[in-house]
XYZ file of C-alpha atoms in Angstrom:
750
model
C -168.550 -88.628 -127.967
C -165.526 -86.319 -127.141
C -162.761 -86.398 -129.711
C -159.278 -87.055 -128.334
C -156.327 -84.849 -129.227
C -153.323 -87.077 -128.883
C -150.857 -84.624 -130.450
C -151.301 -81.118 -128.998
C -147.752 -79.937 -129.703
C -148.539 -77.617 -132.626
C -150.923 -75.618 -130.404
C -149.083 -75.908 -127.053
C -145.718 -74.259 -127.706
C -144.778 -74.281 -124.013
C -144.954 -78.070 -123.889
C -143.034 -78.240 -127.161
C -140.403 -75.892 -125.737
C -139.866 -78.217 -122.780
C -139.574 -81.270 -125.015
C -137.192 -79.560 -127.430
C -134.790 -78.682 -124.610
C -134.730 -82.361 -123.587
C -134.519 -83.994 -127.024
C -134.195 -81.541 -129.925
C -133.745 -84.076 -132.737
C -136.902 -86.030 -131.930
C -139.119 -82.958 -132.296
C -137.346 -81.252 -135.154
C -140.384 -81.463 -137.465
C -142.581 -79.684 -134.913
C -139.929 -77.001 -134.567
C -139.768 -76.497 -138.348
C -143.521 -76.120 -138.387
C -143.376 -73.409 -135.688
C -140.529 -71.665 -137.490
C -142.517 -71.435 -140.713
C -145.455 -70.101 -138.758
C -143.181 -67.467 -137.203
C -141.874 -66.342 -140.589
C -145.380 -65.882 -141.945
C -146.528 -63.939 -138.861
C -143.470 -61.702 -139.011
C -144.126 -60.913 -142.659
C -147.691 -59.900 -141.859
C -146.597 -57.909 -138.797
C -144.097 -55.810 -140.738
C -146.963 -54.528 -142.894
C -148.495 -52.860 -139.803
C -145.833 -52.715 -137.036
C -147.899 -50.453 -134.776
C -150.471 -53.204 -134.128
C -149.834 -55.815 -131.379
C -149.768 -59.520 -132.221
C -149.937 -61.970 -129.318
C -149.128 -65.066 -131.367
C -145.996 -63.430 -132.715
C -144.951 -62.427 -129.206
C -145.250 -66.003 -127.985
C -143.379 -67.401 -130.986
C -140.525 -64.873 -130.637
C -139.957 -65.893 -127.001
C -140.271 -69.562 -128.001
C -137.594 -69.186 -130.680
C -135.299 -67.379 -128.225
C -135.713 -70.184 -125.656
C -134.772 -72.966 -128.068
C -132.228 -71.054 -130.177
C -129.292 -72.923 -128.626
C -130.848 -76.243 -129.761
C -130.894 -75.264 -133.457
C -128.115 -72.696 -133.920
C -127.878 -73.190 -137.690
C -131.608 -72.904 -138.351
C -131.887 -69.753 -136.207
C -128.628 -68.123 -137.258
C -130.432 -65.079 -138.695
C -133.083 -64.872 -135.941
C -131.245 -62.345 -133.758
C -130.277 -60.117 -136.671
C -133.878 -60.100 -137.900
C -135.100 -58.837 -134.498
C -132.332 -56.214 -134.402
C -133.313 -54.970 -137.872
C -136.974 -54.711 -136.871
C -136.123 -52.724 -133.723
C -133.724 -50.425 -135.575
C -136.201 -49.745 -138.369
C -139.422 -49.426 -136.392
C -138.164 -48.564 -132.868
C -140.416 -45.548 -132.389
C -143.431 -47.022 -134.204
C -143.643 -50.448 -132.538
C -146.277 -51.166 -129.964
C -144.742 -50.987 -126.416
C -145.580 -54.627 -125.600
C -144.084 -55.871 -128.887
C -140.949 -53.776 -128.408
C -140.486 -55.052 -124.857
C -140.886 -58.712 -125.956
C -138.384 -58.312 -128.769
C -135.857 -56.846 -126.303
C -136.458 -59.704 -123.875
C -135.848 -62.219 -126.652
C -132.552 -60.531 -127.526
C -131.520 -60.544 -123.851
C -132.255 -64.279 -123.711
C -129.995 -64.793 -126.708
C -127.318 -62.634 -125.050
C -127.523 -64.688 -121.850
C -126.983 -67.846 -123.916
C -123.848 -66.248 -125.454
C -125.449 -66.248 -128.889
C -124.943 -62.480 -129.170
C -121.909 -60.313 -128.453
C -122.332 -57.301 -126.130
C -120.928 -54.948 -128.777
C -123.756 -55.977 -131.117
C -126.500 -55.441 -128.580
C -125.517 -52.308 -126.620
C -125.664 -49.859 -129.580
C -129.203 -51.022 -130.288
C -130.257 -50.611 -126.663
C -128.820 -47.097 -126.468
C -130.734 -46.261 -129.625
C -133.922 -47.562 -127.991
C -133.392 -45.160 -125.071
C -134.772 -42.456 -127.337
C -138.201 -44.101 -127.230
C -140.950 -42.574 -125.107
C -141.202 -45.642 -122.922
C -140.035 -45.250 -119.329
C -140.461 -48.907 -118.400
C -138.353 -49.981 -121.367
C -135.578 -47.516 -120.464
C -135.393 -48.795 -116.875
C -135.398 -52.405 -118.093
C -132.575 -51.778 -120.564
C -130.528 -49.851 -117.993
C -130.693 -52.730 -115.497
C -129.712 -55.216 -118.210
C -126.705 -53.165 -119.344
C -125.415 -52.779 -115.779
C -125.861 -56.451 -114.926
C -124.404 -57.601 -118.236
C -121.219 -55.538 -117.825
C -120.958 -56.637 -114.194
C -121.189 -60.305 -115.182
C -118.602 -59.832 -117.916
C -116.124 -58.544 -115.315
C -117.096 -60.937 -112.531
C -114.086 -63.263 -112.735
C -111.510 -60.958 -114.300
C -111.421 -57.542 -115.926
C -112.054 -57.670 -119.643
C -109.939 -54.646 -120.550
C -110.489 -54.791 -124.309
C -114.260 -55.008 -124.010
C -114.393 -52.341 -121.298
C -112.382 -49.936 -123.416
C -114.656 -50.343 -126.422
C -117.793 -49.923 -124.283
C -116.381 -46.856 -122.540
C -115.544 -45.271 -125.873
C -119.054 -45.974 -127.078
C -120.614 -44.406 -123.964
C -118.301 -41.421 -124.293
C -119.753 -40.906 -127.780
C -123.273 -41.214 -126.385
C -122.523 -38.341 -123.950
C -121.938 -36.043 -126.919
C -125.258 -37.082 -128.469
C -127.993 -34.494 -128.757
C -130.478 -36.859 -127.169
C -130.686 -35.880 -123.481
C -132.254 -39.149 -122.339
C -129.549 -41.311 -123.869
C -126.794 -39.106 -122.410
C -128.423 -39.167 -118.975
C -128.776 -42.952 -119.123
C -125.134 -43.325 -120.154
C -123.995 -41.236 -117.162
C -126.231 -43.213 -114.808
C -124.827 -46.519 -116.071
C -121.211 -45.426 -115.628
C -121.893 -44.039 -112.147
C -123.635 -47.241 -111.092
C -120.808 -49.379 -112.452
C -118.296 -47.229 -110.561
C -120.237 -47.669 -107.319
C -120.317 -51.424 -107.879
C -116.503 -51.421 -108.303
C -116.801 -52.726 -111.872
C -115.532 -49.648 -113.727
C -113.557 -47.895 -110.992
C -110.623 -46.810 -113.120
C -109.407 -43.329 -114.018
C -110.853 -43.430 -117.541
C -114.416 -43.847 -116.259
C -113.977 -40.973 -113.818
C -112.626 -38.668 -116.501
C -115.445 -39.596 -118.886
C -117.948 -38.686 -116.142
C -115.979 -35.470 -115.570
C -116.695 -34.400 -119.144
C -120.406 -34.690 -118.355
C -120.041 -31.803 -115.862
C -119.824 -29.481 -118.883
C -122.872 -30.875 -120.658
C -125.460 -28.437 -121.969
C -128.198 -30.684 -120.601
C -128.906 -29.699 -116.991
C -129.864 -33.222 -115.860
C -126.644 -34.730 -117.197
C -124.556 -32.013 -115.559
C -126.327 -32.389 -112.202
C -125.892 -36.182 -112.248
C -122.144 -35.817 -112.842
C -121.797 -33.153 -110.131
C -123.647 -35.338 -107.632
C -121.270 -38.177 -108.435
C -118.243 -36.080 -107.457
C -119.983 -34.695 -104.385
C -121.036 -38.156 -103.271
C -122.641 -39.122 -99.989
C -120.860 -40.445 -96.934
C -121.871 -44.102 -96.473
C -120.923 -43.902 -92.789
C -123.589 -41.236 -92.186
C -126.186 -43.306 -94.023
C -125.359 -46.332 -91.900
C -125.554 -44.217 -88.764
C -129.012 -42.978 -89.686
C -130.110 -46.516 -90.500
C -128.697 -47.740 -87.207
C -130.521 -44.987 -85.346
C -133.785 -46.028 -86.971
C -133.183 -49.702 -86.321
C -132.183 -49.279 -82.675
C -135.819 -49.068 -81.619
C -136.754 -52.087 -83.714
C -136.977 -55.458 -81.915
C -134.423 -58.065 -82.890
C -135.336 -61.241 -84.731
C -134.587 -63.356 -81.669
C -136.958 -61.334 -79.465
C -139.754 -61.394 -82.027
C -139.467 -65.134 -82.619
C -139.502 -65.837 -78.882
C -142.556 -63.607 -78.375
C -144.372 -65.300 -81.247
C -143.655 -68.739 -79.839
C -144.895 -67.821 -76.350
C -147.744 -65.397 -77.017
C -150.943 -65.863 -78.926
C -150.537 -65.857 -82.715
C -152.098 -62.794 -84.332
C -151.792 -61.013 -87.663
C -149.873 -58.186 -86.044
C -147.231 -60.541 -84.696
C -146.923 -62.229 -88.101
C -146.186 -58.829 -89.665
C -143.607 -58.150 -86.972
C -141.886 -61.453 -87.744
C -141.724 -60.645 -91.471
C -140.377 -57.170 -90.757
C -137.739 -58.516 -88.377
C -136.626 -61.098 -90.947
C -136.216 -58.404 -93.594
C -134.119 -56.316 -91.230
C -131.962 -59.325 -90.408
C -131.364 -60.035 -94.100
C -130.509 -56.364 -94.687
C -128.011 -56.344 -91.827
C -126.342 -59.501 -93.123
C -126.000 -57.946 -96.579
C -124.440 -54.799 -95.133
C -121.902 -56.869 -93.219
C -120.929 -58.816 -96.350
C -120.649 -55.741 -98.580
C -117.229 -54.661 -99.754
C -115.904 -51.466 -98.186
C -116.620 -48.296 -100.140
C -114.007 -45.596 -100.405
C -115.751 -42.263 -100.584
C -114.479 -39.322 -102.649
C -111.780 -41.472 -104.283
C -113.032 -40.303 -107.682
C -111.559 -36.840 -107.053
C -108.088 -38.369 -106.844
C -108.379 -40.028 -110.279
C -108.881 -36.861 -112.321
C -106.022 -36.361 -114.773
C -105.918 -32.531 -114.786
C -107.547 -31.254 -111.573
C -106.308 -27.678 -112.038
C -107.750 -27.405 -115.538
C -110.946 -29.160 -114.472
C -111.450 -26.719 -111.573
C -110.761 -23.684 -113.772
C -113.244 -24.850 -116.421
C -115.883 -25.479 -113.772
C -115.348 -22.015 -112.304
C -115.615 -20.338 -115.722
C -118.845 -22.251 -116.318
C -120.100 -21.178 -112.892
C -119.486 -17.503 -113.592
C -121.374 -17.646 -116.894
C -124.222 -19.953 -115.849
C -127.826 -18.974 -115.244
C -128.862 -22.184 -113.532
C -130.795 -22.220 -110.282
C -129.045 -21.655 -106.969
C -128.958 -25.356 -106.012
C -126.969 -26.236 -109.151
C -124.505 -23.433 -108.465
C -124.096 -24.734 -104.931
C -123.201 -28.180 -106.296
C -120.626 -26.644 -108.621
C -119.101 -24.663 -105.748
C -118.935 -27.838 -103.677
C -117.070 -29.753 -106.392
C -114.632 -26.859 -106.959
C -113.912 -26.530 -103.225
C -113.318 -30.268 -102.915
C -110.904 -30.194 -105.856
C -108.991 -27.262 -104.363
C -108.774 -28.929 -100.955
C -107.901 -32.428 -102.138
C -105.288 -31.446 -104.722
C -104.178 -28.190 -103.014
C -104.902 -26.113 -106.112
C -104.461 -22.360 -106.555
C -107.669 -20.713 -107.788
C -107.602 -17.189 -106.379
C -110.784 -15.970 -108.094
C -112.812 -18.528 -106.153
C -112.568 -16.704 -102.823
C -113.956 -13.270 -103.873
C -116.802 -15.075 -105.634
C -117.856 -16.915 -102.467
C -117.168 -13.919 -100.227
C -120.190 -12.005 -101.506
C -122.504 -14.785 -100.288
C -121.153 -14.846 -96.718
C -124.079 -13.189 -94.972
C -126.116 -14.620 -92.056
C -129.371 -14.225 -93.986
C -128.018 -15.980 -97.094
C -129.705 -19.214 -98.100
C -127.608 -22.323 -97.297
C -124.940 -20.124 -95.751
C -123.519 -22.963 -93.620
C -122.715 -24.934 -96.768
C -120.999 -21.870 -98.203
C -118.892 -21.606 -95.044
C -118.014 -25.265 -95.506
C -116.916 -24.596 -99.095
C -114.656 -21.734 -97.984
C -113.007 -23.944 -95.353
C -112.585 -26.821 -97.828
C -110.975 -24.579 -100.422
C -108.312 -23.272 -98.020
C -104.933 -24.919 -97.548
C -101.441 -23.933 -96.513
C -100.313 -23.098 -100.057
C -103.008 -20.453 -100.606
C -101.493 -16.988 -100.077
C -102.786 -15.472 -96.817
C -103.504 -12.220 -98.671
C -106.130 -14.023 -100.763
C -107.915 -15.453 -97.714
C -107.631 -12.390 -95.481
C -110.679 -10.564 -97.013
C -112.756 -13.725 -96.564
C -111.709 -13.970 -92.922
C -112.534 -10.317 -92.286
C -115.959 -10.626 -93.890
C -116.626 -13.715 -91.754
C -115.758 -11.861 -88.577
C -117.570 -8.644 -89.507
C -120.772 -10.355 -90.659
C -121.072 -13.188 -88.140
C -119.004 -12.526 -85.015
C -120.807 -9.406 -83.830
C -123.095 -8.964 -80.849
C -125.935 -7.696 -83.037
C -126.361 -11.293 -84.212
C -127.725 -14.198 -82.219
C -125.447 -16.471 -80.241
C -125.911 -19.301 -82.747
C -124.766 -17.106 -85.637
C -121.740 -15.973 -83.651
C -120.809 -19.548 -82.719
C -121.131 -20.713 -86.333
C -118.979 -17.808 -87.465
C -116.199 -18.613 -84.979
C -116.393 -22.311 -85.929
C -115.994 -21.364 -89.594
C -113.002 -19.170 -88.699
C -111.478 -22.108 -86.812
C -111.909 -24.507 -89.746
C -110.433 -21.914 -92.105
C -107.437 -21.322 -89.829
C -106.937 -25.053 -89.302
C -105.926 -25.359 -92.932
C -104.280 -21.942 -93.315
C -103.139 -20.683 -89.883
C -101.057 -17.839 -91.331
C -104.173 -15.943 -92.393
C -104.892 -14.969 -88.769
C -103.349 -11.794 -87.374
C -102.321 -11.357 -83.771
C -104.791 -8.533 -82.995
C -107.748 -10.352 -84.551
C -106.943 -13.587 -82.756
C -106.741 -11.855 -79.401
C -110.066 -10.113 -80.049
C -111.738 -13.422 -80.884
C -110.126 -15.061 -77.836
C -111.941 -12.573 -75.592
C -115.214 -14.313 -76.453
C -114.136 -17.153 -74.163
C -115.943 -15.315 -71.350
C -119.095 -14.607 -73.366
C -122.398 -15.121 -71.583
C -123.622 -17.732 -74.084
C -121.888 -21.080 -73.750
C -122.021 -21.820 -77.480
C -119.936 -18.723 -78.272
C -117.492 -19.276 -75.412
C -116.880 -22.906 -76.404
C -116.282 -21.909 -80.026
C -113.748 -19.282 -78.912
C -111.996 -21.823 -76.672
C -111.701 -24.249 -79.578
C -110.034 -21.490 -81.627
C -107.618 -20.806 -78.767
C -106.795 -24.511 -78.512
C -106.035 -24.607 -82.235
C -103.448 -21.852 -81.993
C -101.972 -23.293 -78.812
C -100.674 -26.225 -80.841
C -99.901 -24.369 -84.086
C -98.775 -20.780 -83.427
C -98.880 -20.075 -79.671
C -96.889 -16.848 -80.013
C -99.977 -15.117 -81.476
C -101.954 -15.714 -78.280
C -101.760 -13.714 -75.109
C -99.646 -15.288 -72.392
C -102.675 -16.143 -70.294
C -104.242 -18.025 -73.217
C -101.213 -20.118 -74.137
C -101.771 -22.517 -71.263
C -99.111 -24.149 -69.205
C -95.919 -24.696 -71.236
C -95.091 -28.321 -71.820
C -92.290 -30.095 -73.568
C -94.486 -30.531 -76.652
C -95.215 -26.802 -76.906
C -91.518 -25.985 -76.800
C -90.996 -28.194 -79.864
C -93.603 -26.300 -81.925
C -92.039 -24.515 -84.885
C -94.095 -21.851 -86.614
C -93.850 -22.394 -90.357
C -93.588 -19.595 -92.860
C -95.676 -19.428 -96.023
C -94.770 -22.271 -98.366
C -92.379 -23.860 -95.901
C -92.430 -27.636 -95.580
C -90.855 -29.221 -92.511
C -89.339 -32.563 -93.531
C -87.877 -34.380 -90.545
C -85.016 -36.778 -91.113
C -85.641 -38.591 -87.859
C -88.498 -40.090 -85.864
C -89.669 -37.561 -83.247
C -89.551 -39.030 -79.764
C -87.138 -41.827 -80.630
C -84.758 -40.643 -77.901
C -86.990 -42.370 -75.350
C -85.569 -45.696 -76.521
C -82.263 -44.810 -74.900
C -83.884 -44.852 -71.499
C -84.329 -48.005 -69.477
C -87.475 -50.008 -69.939
C -88.368 -49.389 -66.311
C -88.518 -45.657 -66.971
C -90.768 -46.143 -69.981
C -93.087 -48.600 -68.291
C -93.054 -47.059 -64.812
C -95.712 -45.152 -63.005
C -95.020 -41.844 -64.740
C -92.485 -40.344 -62.283
C -89.945 -38.202 -64.028
C -86.202 -38.390 -63.473
C -84.015 -35.354 -63.536
C -83.067 -36.267 -67.119
C -86.632 -36.707 -68.342
C -87.837 -33.544 -66.642
C -85.463 -31.445 -68.693
C -82.971 -30.413 -65.965
C -79.179 -30.663 -66.226
C -77.258 -32.229 -63.336
C -73.520 -31.952 -62.864
C -72.590 -35.327 -61.403
C -69.038 -34.242 -60.533
C -70.156 -31.914 -57.748
C -72.405 -32.880 -54.834
C -73.398 -29.307 -54.125
C -74.601 -28.856 -57.647
C -76.751 -31.955 -57.275
C -78.353 -30.521 -54.160
C -78.917 -27.199 -55.857
C -80.410 -28.808 -58.946
C -82.704 -30.926 -56.805
C -83.870 -27.802 -54.980
C -84.471 -26.058 -58.280
C -86.541 -28.931 -59.663
C -88.628 -29.068 -56.482
C -89.264 -25.335 -56.611
C -90.223 -25.485 -60.276
C -92.594 -28.391 -59.649
C -94.202 -26.444 -56.829
C -94.584 -23.439 -59.105
C -96.104 -25.657 -61.757
C -98.613 -27.052 -59.259
C -99.589 -23.557 -58.168
C -99.915 -22.250 -61.717
C -101.840 -25.202 -63.128
C -105.434 -24.227 -62.288
C -107.239 -25.218 -65.442
C -105.093 -26.166 -68.437
C -107.753 -27.684 -70.673
C -110.443 -25.002 -70.159
C -109.300 -21.448 -70.981
C -110.624 -19.376 -68.047
C -110.234 -15.728 -67.203
C -108.837 -16.196 -63.693
C -105.200 -16.785 -64.692
C -103.741 -13.771 -62.874
C -101.561 -15.892 -60.587
C -99.991 -17.570 -63.619
C -99.253 -14.151 -65.145
C -97.616 -12.992 -61.924
C -95.474 -16.135 -61.804
C -94.450 -15.669 -65.399
C -93.501 -12.053 -64.750
C -91.437 -13.123 -61.758
C -89.687 -15.761 -63.862
C -88.921 -13.143 -66.504
C -87.492 -10.810 -63.895
C -85.323 -13.621 -62.537
C -84.111 -14.427 -66.050
C -83.233 -10.777 -66.648
C -81.313 -10.648 -63.380
C -79.421 -13.843 -64.249
C -78.577 -12.474 -67.690
C -77.280 -9.251 -66.138
C -75.179 -11.249 -63.709
C -73.801 -13.324 -66.570
C -72.905 -10.185 -68.519
C -71.168 -8.720 -65.484
C -69.224 -11.939 -64.986
C -68.209 -11.978 -68.639
C -66.901 -8.437 -68.355
C -64.920 -9.463 -65.281
C -63.440 -12.442 -67.126
C -62.505 -10.231 -70.056
C -60.775 -7.755 -67.754
C -58.966 -10.557 -65.981
C -57.827 -11.957 -69.304
C -56.401 -8.619 -70.315
C -54.590 -8.119 -67.011
C -53.272 -11.664 -66.632
C -52.920 -13.428 -70.003
C -51.021 -16.280 -68.457
C -53.957 -17.228 -66.309
C -56.505 -17.090 -69.159
C -57.302 -20.784 -69.264
C -57.642 -21.174 -65.524
C -59.855 -18.109 -65.142
C -62.131 -19.192 -68.008
C -62.598 -22.562 -66.406
C -63.444 -20.971 -63.085
C -65.755 -18.287 -64.541
C -67.507 -20.567 -67.100
C -71.286 -20.492 -66.309
C -72.856 -23.808 -65.388
C -76.005 -24.998 -67.189
C -78.113 -24.217 -64.123
C -77.113 -20.545 -64.349
C -78.069 -20.252 -67.988
C -81.390 -18.729 -69.020
C -84.426 -20.983 -69.341
C -84.679 -20.380 -73.063
C -81.079 -21.374 -73.702
C -81.502 -24.434 -71.509
C -84.592 -25.570 -73.447
C -82.886 -25.070 -76.793
C -79.893 -27.088 -75.680
C -82.115 -29.890 -74.389
C -84.116 -29.971 -77.637
C -80.957 -30.039 -79.729
C -79.582 -32.923 -77.702
C -82.822 -34.899 -77.988
C -82.991 -34.328 -81.742
C -79.455 -35.599 -82.090
C -80.276 -38.704 -80.047
C -83.450 -39.351 -82.060
C -81.537 -38.963 -85.333
C -78.888 -41.445 -84.235
C -81.488 -44.023 -83.222
C -83.506 -43.545 -86.427
C -80.440 -44.176 -88.579
C -78.648 -46.894 -86.637
C -81.538 -49.013 -85.417
C -84.450 -50.969 -86.883
C -87.515 -50.129 -84.813
C -90.105 -52.724 -83.839
C -93.796 -52.329 -83.069
C -93.026 -52.192 -79.359
C -90.569 -49.366 -79.994
C -93.184 -47.361 -81.854
C -95.655 -47.905 -79.001
C -93.097 -46.538 -76.555
C -92.451 -43.557 -78.818
C -96.177 -42.785 -79.046
C -96.498 -43.013 -75.268
C -93.534 -40.677 -74.825
C -94.999 -38.158 -77.289
C -98.281 -38.173 -75.397
C -96.395 -37.753 -72.121
C -94.732 -34.636 -73.555
C -98.124 -33.065 -74.113
C -99.225 -33.876 -70.547
C -95.969 -33.033 -68.788
C -96.421 -30.780 -65.778
C -100.084 -31.688 -65.254
C -99.967 -33.157 -61.754
C -103.674 -33.212 -61.011
C -104.752 -35.654 -63.662
C -106.065 -35.210 -67.167
C -109.564 -33.785 -67.226
C -110.490 -35.151 -70.641
C -108.836 -37.257 -73.341
C -106.179 -35.465 -75.287
C -107.441 -34.126 -78.595
C -105.717 -34.997 -81.829
C -103.104 -32.568 -82.992
C -104.765 -30.920 -85.956
C -101.498 -29.513 -87.206
C -100.044 -32.948 -87.972
C -102.812 -34.310 -90.206
C -104.551 -32.532 -93.098
C -108.165 -33.461 -93.568
C -109.080 -33.125 -97.215
C -112.767 -32.410 -96.605
C -114.600 -30.421 -93.958
C -117.538 -32.158 -92.261
C -120.553 -29.875 -92.041
C -120.969 -30.821 -88.370
C -117.685 -29.038 -87.525
C -119.277 -25.711 -88.410
C -122.769 -26.513 -87.141
C -121.342 -27.764 -83.820
C -123.050 -25.484 -81.296
C -122.732 -26.285 -77.612
C -126.265 -25.479 -76.587
C -129.205 -27.259 -75.047
C -131.885 -27.272 -77.704
C -135.554 -26.609 -77.039
C -137.620 -29.742 -77.456
C -140.964 -29.843 -79.173
C -144.179 -30.532 -77.293
C -144.143 -34.273 -77.967
C -140.578 -34.619 -76.662
C -141.440 -32.651 -73.524
C -144.479 -34.835 -72.861
C -142.384 -37.980 -73.287
C -139.774 -36.699 -70.833
C -142.520 -35.848 -68.316
C -144.061 -39.307 -68.663
C -140.645 -40.890 -68.249
C -140.067 -38.945 -65.056
C -143.433 -40.026 -63.653
C -142.630 -43.698 -63.928
C -142.216 -45.549 -60.634
C -143.676 -42.871 -58.382
C -146.999 -42.647 -56.571
C -149.954 -41.014 -58.239
C -150.171 -37.313 -57.507
C -153.426 -35.923 -56.052
C -156.247 -37.285 -53.883
C -155.512 -40.674 -52.319
C -158.328 -43.090 -51.676
C -157.934 -44.336 -48.119
C -160.365 -47.247 -48.330
C -159.059 -50.631 -47.303
C -161.506 -52.440 -49.565
C -161.633 -50.780 -53.003
C -165.095 -52.309 -53.684
C -166.739 -50.849 -50.539
C -169.002 -47.796 -50.812
C -167.833 -44.225 -50.332
C -169.144 -41.583 -47.977
C -171.335 -38.741 -49.191
C -168.436 -36.339 -48.722
C -166.191 -38.461 -51.008
C -168.975 -38.829 -53.581
C -169.476 -35.071 -53.622
C -165.927 -34.599 -55.043
C -166.862 -36.354 -58.283
C -170.304 -34.769 -58.748
C -171.110 -31.962 -61.135
C -171.088 -28.526 -59.530
C -174.659 -27.806 -60.632
C -175.826 -30.730 -58.486
C -174.314 -29.295 -55.285
C -174.574 -25.579 -55.984
C -177.402 -25.085 -53.495
C -175.291 -26.624 -50.756
C -172.257 -24.561 -51.694
C -174.289 -21.388 -51.045
C -174.574 -22.266 -47.378
C -170.885 -21.853 -46.949
C -171.112 -18.124 -47.752
C -170.783 -15.911 -44.653
C -173.972 -14.043 -43.636
C -173.920 -10.353 -43.095
C -174.757 -8.742 -39.717
C -178.207 -7.655 -40.969
C -179.064 -11.188 -42.057
C -178.030 -12.456 -38.664
C -180.341 -9.877 -37.003
C -183.286 -10.909 -39.171
C -182.636 -14.581 -38.456
C -182.414 -13.908 -34.708
C -185.632 -11.900 -34.787
C -187.503 -14.614 -36.611
C -186.202 -17.159 -34.165
C -187.383 -15.153 -31.181
C -190.853 -14.547 -32.717
C -191.175 -18.238 -33.344
C -190.269 -19.036 -29.764
C -192.950 -16.594 -28.466
C -195.640 -18.172 -30.589
C -194.731 -21.611 -29.331
C -195.265 -20.449 -25.766
C-alpha cells in the first residue's frame, strides 16, 4: 500500500513560495523551518566556498522571492550575501556566484536594497574571471539606472554614481575601467546620462594607460552616423518582401516550411521597422559640444599622439577626434597640420581619411600660412598627371573641401592652374575641377579668370571677399527690399521691370526713357548671346571674352568723355562764375552715362538702405520671408533666359558644416567596372522579353518528328564524321581515277 504525503511543503519550496506570497502568516512556521535550514547550509558552505551546493542555491532564491513578506526576519539576508561575495568573490564557484547576484538583484527590484549599496559590490565583481557574470552585471546596471531616471532625473543619485564611476576609471583593474566606460557610453546613447559631466568623465578616459579604455572613449567621440546605418538597412530591406505580400502569398499558395520561415522573417522585419519609427531622434556628435575645455583637451590629445607607440588604427582615431574638435570649436592648433602633412601621399594607408581630417581641421580662423604647405603638398602629390585619374580627382576634391572652410589659403596662380583641369580627358578630374571653380565663383570670383567666373548676376555683384579674421555682421535682412514692390511683381511670371533689372530711368524726360529702354534691350540681347553654358564651365567662352572686352572699351571711352566734360565744366566755371550753377546742372552726367561699376554700386547701396529700413520698421511674416527667399534665388538666376539646367546648389559660403563627410572626397564621377556576377545579371535583364537567339524550330506541331537533317544538328560529330568527309573537294587526279574506273566498269558491262 502506497503511503500518502499530505504535507509536501517542506520538500517543495516552489509550492511553498507560491503559498507564502498569497498568505504569509498562515505558512510562517514552514518559512521558519526553511530559514533555519538555510542558515545551517550557509554555515557549512562557508567552510568550503569553492564547492557548489544546489540546495543552498534554491534556498537563496527562495528567500529572495519571499523577502518582502517577512522584512524583519530577513533584514540581514542581503547583507549576509554581500559579505559572502565581498569575501570570497574570486573563490566562489561560478554558478553559486551567479545565483547570489541574481538574489541580490531580486531584492533590488523589490526596493529592499539601495543602488549605492549594490553597485560598488558589482563593480568589485567585475574583476572576476567570469565573462558571463560581467555581461549580466553590466546589463543590470544599465537597466537599473535607466529605470531610476524613467519618470524624472534623480540628480543626487546620478551625481553620486558618476563620481563612483569616475573613481573606477582611475582603478588599476582594466576590466572594471572598461566596463565603467561602456556603461556610461550606453547610458549616454539611451539619453539617460546625456549631460556635460558624463561627457567630460568619458573624455578623461581618452588619456587612460589601458589601450581598450582609450579606444572605447575615442570611438564614443568619433561616433557613427545613424542616418548612414538606416540607409544601409533600408538598402538591404528593399529587396525583402513586405509582410502584406508574404501573408497574402501564404494564404493563397500551398503551405510549406519555406513559406513559414518567410512569414516569421517578415514579421521580425515589421517589428524592427515599427521600433525604428518609435525611437527618439538621436543627435550625432553632440558630445563634442559639451566638453568644458576643448582647446586644452585637443592639446593634450595631440601631445599624447606625438608620444604614443600605439598601432596606426589607434593613431587614426586620435587624429579624427582632434580634427573634429578643431572644426567644431574652431580651435587653433598649428602643430597639427605639419604632423598630418607627412602622411599625405597617394600610397599611404587610409589616405582618404587623412584628407578628411585635414579638411575637418581647417576653418576661417586658421592662418592661411599654416595651411598653405598642406595645400601645396596635396597638389604636388595628388594632382599630377603621373598619377591615375582617380587619385587626381580625390586630390582636387580634398583641395575643394579644404578651401570651402578656408578660401584664403588659395592663391590666384594655383587656382587658375587647377581650373585648367576642367578640360581634362577623364571626366572624374574635369568634374572635380569644375566643382572647385563653382566654389570660388560664389566666394572669391576675382581669383578666377574672366572666362571661368560665369555670367555676372545680381548675386555675384553682392559678394564681398572677406579678409583674414573678418566677420561680416549684417544689420538688415538681405533681400528685404523686395517687399517694397507690388505683390504682382513678386508673384508674376518672372518678367523684370526696369527697376528690378537694375537700370535707372529718368521719368522727367521721354527721350531718356526711350534711350534707357534701348539700352536694356541691347544688354538683354548681349546677355542672351553670351549665355552659352553658365552651369557647366566649358572652354568655348571666347565670344563672352570678346563681349567683355568690348564692354570694357566702351566703359573706358565713356570715362574719357566724362573727364573731358568735367574739364570743360571747370573751364566754363572759371570763365563765367555767374553761370556756375546753370552750367553744372546742364553738364551733370546722367546715371545712364555713368560707368557700369558705379551704377552697380549705387544700386546696391540703395537696395541695402531699403532693406535696412524694412528690417527696422516692419515685423516680417512667414509670407514675407518666402518672398525674400524667392527674390534671393531670382538674383542668382538673373540673366539666364534659357531656363535653369539643374537645381541651384546651396551656397557653401553661407553655412559652415562642422564635419566633412567622407563621400565628399571620395566622390568620383566615373562609371565603375562591374564584377562578373553584375555583368551576367545585366545581360540576363536585357534578354528578358525578346525572342530566343539562334536556330528556330519551324515545326507547327512541337511533338511531330524531325527530319534527318534537323536530327544531324544535335548528333555528336564522331557519328557523322564519315559523311562530313564527302563534302571535301576532290582533286583533279582523284577525278581522273574515278572517271577511269567508271569507264572500265561500263566496258565490262557491255
